[in-house]
Coordinates of C-alpha atoms and ligand atoms in Angstrom, one line a residue:
X1 CA -49.1 65.5 -0.7
X2 CA -46.9 68.6 -2.2
X3 CA -43.0 67.6 -2.3
X4 CA -41.4 70.9 -0.8
X5 CA -38.3 72.3 -2.2
X6 CA -36.2 70.9 0.8
X7 CA -37.6 67.5 0.6
X8 CA -36.5 67.0 -3.1
X9 CA -33.0 68.2 -1.7
X10 CA -33.0 65.9 0.5
X11 CA -34.1 62.8 -1.4
X12 CA -31.3 63.8 -4.4
X13 CA -28.5 63.8 -2.0
X14 CA -29.7 60.6 -0.7
X15 CA -30.1 58.9 -4.1
X16 CA -26.7 60.4 -5.0
X17 CA -25.2 59.0 -2.2
X18 CA -26.7 55.5 -2.7
X19 CA -25.3 55.9 -6.6
X20 CA -22.1 56.6 -5.5
X21 CA -21.6 53.4 -2.9
X22 CA -23.4 51.1 -5.8
X23 CA -21.2 52.3 -8.2
X24 CA -18.1 51.8 -6.0
X25 CA -19.0 48.3 -5.3
X26 CA -19.6 47.6 -8.8
X27 CA -16.1 49.3 -9.6
X28 CA -14.6 47.0 -7.1
X29 CA -16.2 43.9 -8.0
X30 CA -15.9 44.0 -11.7
X31 CA -12.8 45.8 -12.7
X32 CA -11.0 42.5 -13.1
X33 CA -13.3 41.0 -15.5
X34 CA -13.6 43.9 -18.1
X35 CA -12.0 42.2 -21.4
X36 CA -8.8 44.7 -21.9
X37 CA -5.3 44.0 -22.7
X38 CA -4.4 46.2 -19.5
X39 CA -3.5 44.4 -16.3
X40 CA -6.5 44.9 -14.1
X41 CA -6.6 47.0 -10.8
X42 CA -6.4 44.3 -8.1
X43 CA -7.6 45.4 -4.9
X44 CA -7.6 42.2 -3.2
X45 CA -5.8 39.3 -5.2
X46 CA -7.4 36.3 -3.9
X47 CA -4.5 34.3 -4.4
X48 CA -5.1 35.0 -8.4
X49 CA -1.9 36.4 -8.4
X50 CA 1.0 34.4 -7.1
X51 CA 4.9 34.0 -7.8
X52 CA 5.4 31.4 -10.3
X53 CA 7.8 30.0 -13.1
X54 CA 6.8 30.0 -16.7
X55 CA 8.0 26.8 -18.4
X56 CA 11.4 27.3 -19.8
X57 CA 11.9 30.2 -17.6
X58 CA 15.2 31.3 -16.1
X59 CA 15.2 31.0 -12.3
X60 CA 17.3 32.8 -9.6
X61 CA 17.1 30.2 -7.2
X62 CA 18.4 26.9 -8.8
X63 CA 22.2 26.8 -9.4
X64 CA 21.8 26.0 -13.1
X65 CA 19.3 28.7 -13.5
X66 CA 16.5 26.2 -14.9
X67 CA 13.2 27.0 -13.8
X68 CA 11.8 23.5 -15.4
X69 CA 13.6 20.7 -13.1
X70 CA 14.7 17.4 -14.3
X71 CA 12.9 14.0 -12.7
X72 CA 15.3 13.0 -10.0
X73 CA 18.3 10.7 -11.0
X74 CA 16.8 7.1 -11.9
X75 CA 12.9 8.0 -11.5
X76 CA 10.5 5.6 -13.1
X77 CA 7.0 7.2 -14.3
X78 CA 4.8 4.8 -12.3
X79 CA 2.8 3.5 -15.3
X80 CA 6.1 2.3 -16.7
X81 CA 7.1 0.6 -13.9
X82 CA 6.8 -3.3 -13.7
X83 CA 9.1 -5.3 -11.3
X84 CA 10.8 -7.9 -13.1
X85 CA 9.8 -10.8 -11.0
X86 CA 7.8 -14.0 -11.6
X87 CA 5.1 -13.2 -9.0
X88 CA 4.6 -9.7 -10.8
X89 CA 4.8 -10.7 -14.3
X90 CA 3.6 -14.5 -14.2
X91 CA 6.6 -15.7 -16.2
X92 CA 9.4 -17.7 -14.9
X93 CA 12.9 -16.6 -15.2
X94 CA 13.5 -19.2 -17.8
X95 CA 10.7 -17.9 -19.9
X96 CA 7.8 -20.5 -18.8
X97 CA 4.7 -19.5 -17.1
X98 CA 4.6 -19.5 -13.4
X99 CA 2.8 -22.8 -12.6
X100 CA 0.9 -22.2 -9.5
X101 CA -0.9 -19.3 -7.9
X102 CA 1.6 -18.1 -5.2
X103 CA -1.6 -16.8 -2.9
X104 CA -2.6 -19.1 -0.3
X105 CA -5.8 -20.7 -1.4
X106 CA -8.2 -19.6 1.3
X107 CA -11.7 -18.5 1.8
X108 CA -10.5 -15.0 1.9
X109 CA -8.5 -15.4 -1.4
X110 CA -11.5 -16.9 -3.3
X111 CA -13.9 -14.2 -1.8
X112 CA -11.4 -11.3 -2.6
X113 CA -10.7 -12.9 -6.3
X114 CA -14.8 -13.1 -6.8
X115 CA -15.6 -9.5 -5.8
X116 CA -12.8 -8.2 -8.0
X117 CA -13.8 -10.4 -10.9
X118 CA -17.4 -9.3 -10.6
X119 CA -16.1 -5.8 -10.8
X120 CA -13.4 -6.1 -13.6
X121 CA -13.9 -9.3 -15.8
X122 CA -17.6 -10.1 -15.1
X123 CA -18.8 -6.9 -17.9
X124 CA -17.1 -8.7 -20.6
X125 CA -16.9 -12.5 -19.6
X126 CA -20.0 -12.3 -17.3
X127 CA -20.3 -13.4 -14.0
X128 CA -19.7 -17.2 -14.8
X129 CA -17.2 -16.7 -17.2
X130 CA -18.8 -17.8 -20.5
X131 CA -17.9 -14.6 -22.3
X132 CA -21.6 -13.3 -22.6
X133 CA -21.3 -10.4 -20.4
X134 CA -23.0 -6.8 -21.0
X135 CA -20.1 -5.2 -23.0
X136 CA -19.9 -8.2 -25.9
X137 CA -24.0 -7.8 -25.9
X138 CA -23.6 -4.1 -27.2
X139 CA -20.6 -4.6 -29.2
X140 CA -19.0 -6.7 -31.8
X141 CA -16.3 -8.3 -29.6
X142 CA -16.0 -12.2 -28.5
X143 CA -14.4 -12.4 -25.2
X144 CA -12.8 -16.0 -24.5
X145 CA -15.0 -18.3 -22.9
X146 CA -13.0 -19.1 -19.7
X147 CA -14.4 -22.6 -19.4
X148 CA -12.7 -23.5 -22.9
X149 CA -10.6 -26.8 -22.5
X150 CA -7.8 -24.5 -24.1
X151 CA -8.2 -21.8 -21.1
X152 CA -8.4 -24.8 -18.5
X153 CA -5.3 -26.6 -19.3
X154 CA -3.4 -23.1 -18.9
X155 CA -1.4 -22.9 -15.8
X156 CA -2.2 -20.0 -13.4
X157 CA 0.8 -17.7 -14.6
X158 CA -0.6 -17.8 -17.9
X159 CA -3.9 -16.6 -17.2
X160 CA -2.4 -14.1 -14.5
X161 CA -0.2 -12.8 -17.7
X162 CA -3.3 -12.3 -19.6
X163 CA -5.4 -10.2 -17.3
X164 CA -1.9 -8.5 -16.3
X165 CA -0.9 -7.7 -19.6
X166 CA -3.4 -8.4 -22.1
X167 CA -3.6 -10.8 -25.3
X168 CA -5.1 -9.6 -28.7
X169 CA -8.3 -7.7 -28.2
X170 CA -8.0 -8.3 -24.2
X171 CA -7.0 -5.4 -22.5
X172 CA -4.6 -5.9 -19.7
X173 CA -5.5 -4.9 -16.2
X174 CA -2.3 -4.1 -14.3
X175 CA -3.1 -0.6 -13.6
X176 CA -6.3 -1.2 -12.0
X177 CA -6.0 -4.2 -10.1
X178 CA -3.1 -4.8 -7.8
X179 CA -0.7 -7.5 -8.3
X180 CA -2.6 -9.6 -5.5
X181 CA -5.7 -9.0 -6.4
X182 CA -4.7 -10.3 -9.9
X183 CA -3.4 -13.3 -8.4
X184 CA -6.8 -14.0 -6.3
X185 CA -9.0 -13.2 -9.5
X186 CA -6.9 -16.3 -10.9
X187 CA -7.7 -18.2 -8.1
X188 CA -11.7 -17.3 -8.6
X189 CA -11.1 -18.2 -12.4
X190 CA -10.0 -21.5 -11.3
X191 CA -12.9 -22.1 -8.9
X192 CA -15.4 -20.9 -11.6
X193 CA -13.5 -23.7 -14.0
X194 CA -14.1 -26.2 -11.4
X195 CA -17.5 -25.3 -11.0
X196 CA -18.5 -25.7 -14.6
X197 CA -16.2 -28.8 -15.1
X198 CA -17.5 -31.0 -12.1
X199 CA -19.3 -34.0 -12.1
X200 CA -21.5 -35.5 -9.4
X201 CA -18.1 -37.5 -8.2
X202 CA -17.1 -33.9 -6.9
X203 CA -19.9 -33.7 -4.4
X204 CA -19.5 -34.9 -1.1
X205 CA -21.3 -37.9 -0.5
X206 CA -23.5 -37.0 1.7
X207 CA -24.7 -33.7 -0.1
X208 CA -25.3 -35.6 -3.4
X209 CA -29.2 -36.4 -2.6
X210 CA -29.5 -32.9 -2.1
X211 CA -27.8 -31.4 -5.5
X212 CA -29.8 -34.0 -7.4
Ligands
LIG1 C1 -13.2 -5.1 -21.8 C2 -13.8 -6.3 -22.0 C3 -12.9 -7.4 -21.1 C4 -12.2 -7.7 -19.9 C5 -12.9 -6.5 -19.0 C6 -11.8 -8.9 -19.9 N1 -11.6 -9.5 -21.1 FE1 -10.5 -11.3 -20.9 N2 -10.8 -11.5 -22.9 C7 -11.5 -10.4 -23.7 C8 -11.6 -10.6 -25.0 C9 -12.4 -9.6 -26.5 C10 -11.0 -11.8 -25.1 C11 -10.6 -12.5 -26.4 C12 -9.2 -12.0 -27.0 C13 -9.0 -12.5 -28.1 O1 -8.9 -13.5 -28.1 O2 -8.7 -11.7 -29.0 C14 -10.4 -12.3 -23.7 C15 -9.9 -13.3 -23.6 C16 -9.4 -13.9 -22.0 C17 -8.5 -14.6 -22.0 C18 -8.3 -15.7 -23.1 C19 -7.1 -15.4 -23.7 C20 -6.5 -16.4 -24.8 O3 -5.5 -16.8 -24.5 O4 -7.4 -16.8 -25.5 C21 -8.9 -14.9 -20.4 C22 -8.1 -16.0 -19.9 C23 -9.3 -13.5 -20.3 N3 -9.7 -13.0 -20.8 C24 -9.6 -13.7 -18.4 C25 -9.8 -12.1 -18.3 C26 -10.1 -11.9 -16.6 C27 -9.5 -12.9 -15.7 C28 -10.6 -10.5 -16.8 C29 -10.7 -9.9 -15.5 C30 -9.3 -9.4 -15.0 C31 -11.1 -10.3 -18.2 N4 -10.5 -10.8 -18.8 C32 -11.5 -9.0 -18.3 C33 -12.6 -9.0 -23.0 C34 -12.2 -8.8 -21.7

């Protein structure tokens, strides 16, 4: 087929029109991405450009003209706040450890404690508390054996204090675990100790046959 003169002119016009559309599109989409020291041409700002203060800038809005505001009077950073009560710290006002767990020793408490213990303590102390969890199996790090007579003779508040604030190489868990959950964990650690140190005399008479 022979291309006539009029055909080729029509073709060129169409090509030019398409080129113009493509170029316009490119210009529109890409002009904000050129590396240049000039401010880009914003056709649509897409929230890229908003009113804001830079650090230490002067403010027209606040009476003291500071854009950087000070914290509200008396504010305490969350991670710095520790309520100064025996329940929160595990330590009585006279400096001794709280003797007994303030939570009711119920099935719910123990189940909650077991669940939290398995998440937060078992990686190091293992699920039974002997201290052979997966972390010490990969690192030179010896978590205490929670069945050690020294640990068994600790009062509840001392274990709670270790869980909350750590001791020597053991990290504290007060930011990860809530106050109530830490006491629930203490109750569960007591259950683990009780289980490991129990004798046949602790088993109800009618169940002793089964256990043997
Ligand atoms: C990241 C590992 C790790 C986790 C998780 C961990 N511990 Fe420990 N824990 C240790 C190490 C290590 C020691 C030994 C500290 C030492 O004597 O230097 C220890 C010691 C202890 C002791 C004995 C402290 C003493 O006086 O010797 C208790 C009690 C204890 N942990 C309870 C817990 C409980 C309860 C949890 C769960 C909330 C927990 N730990 C979570 C690593 C861990």
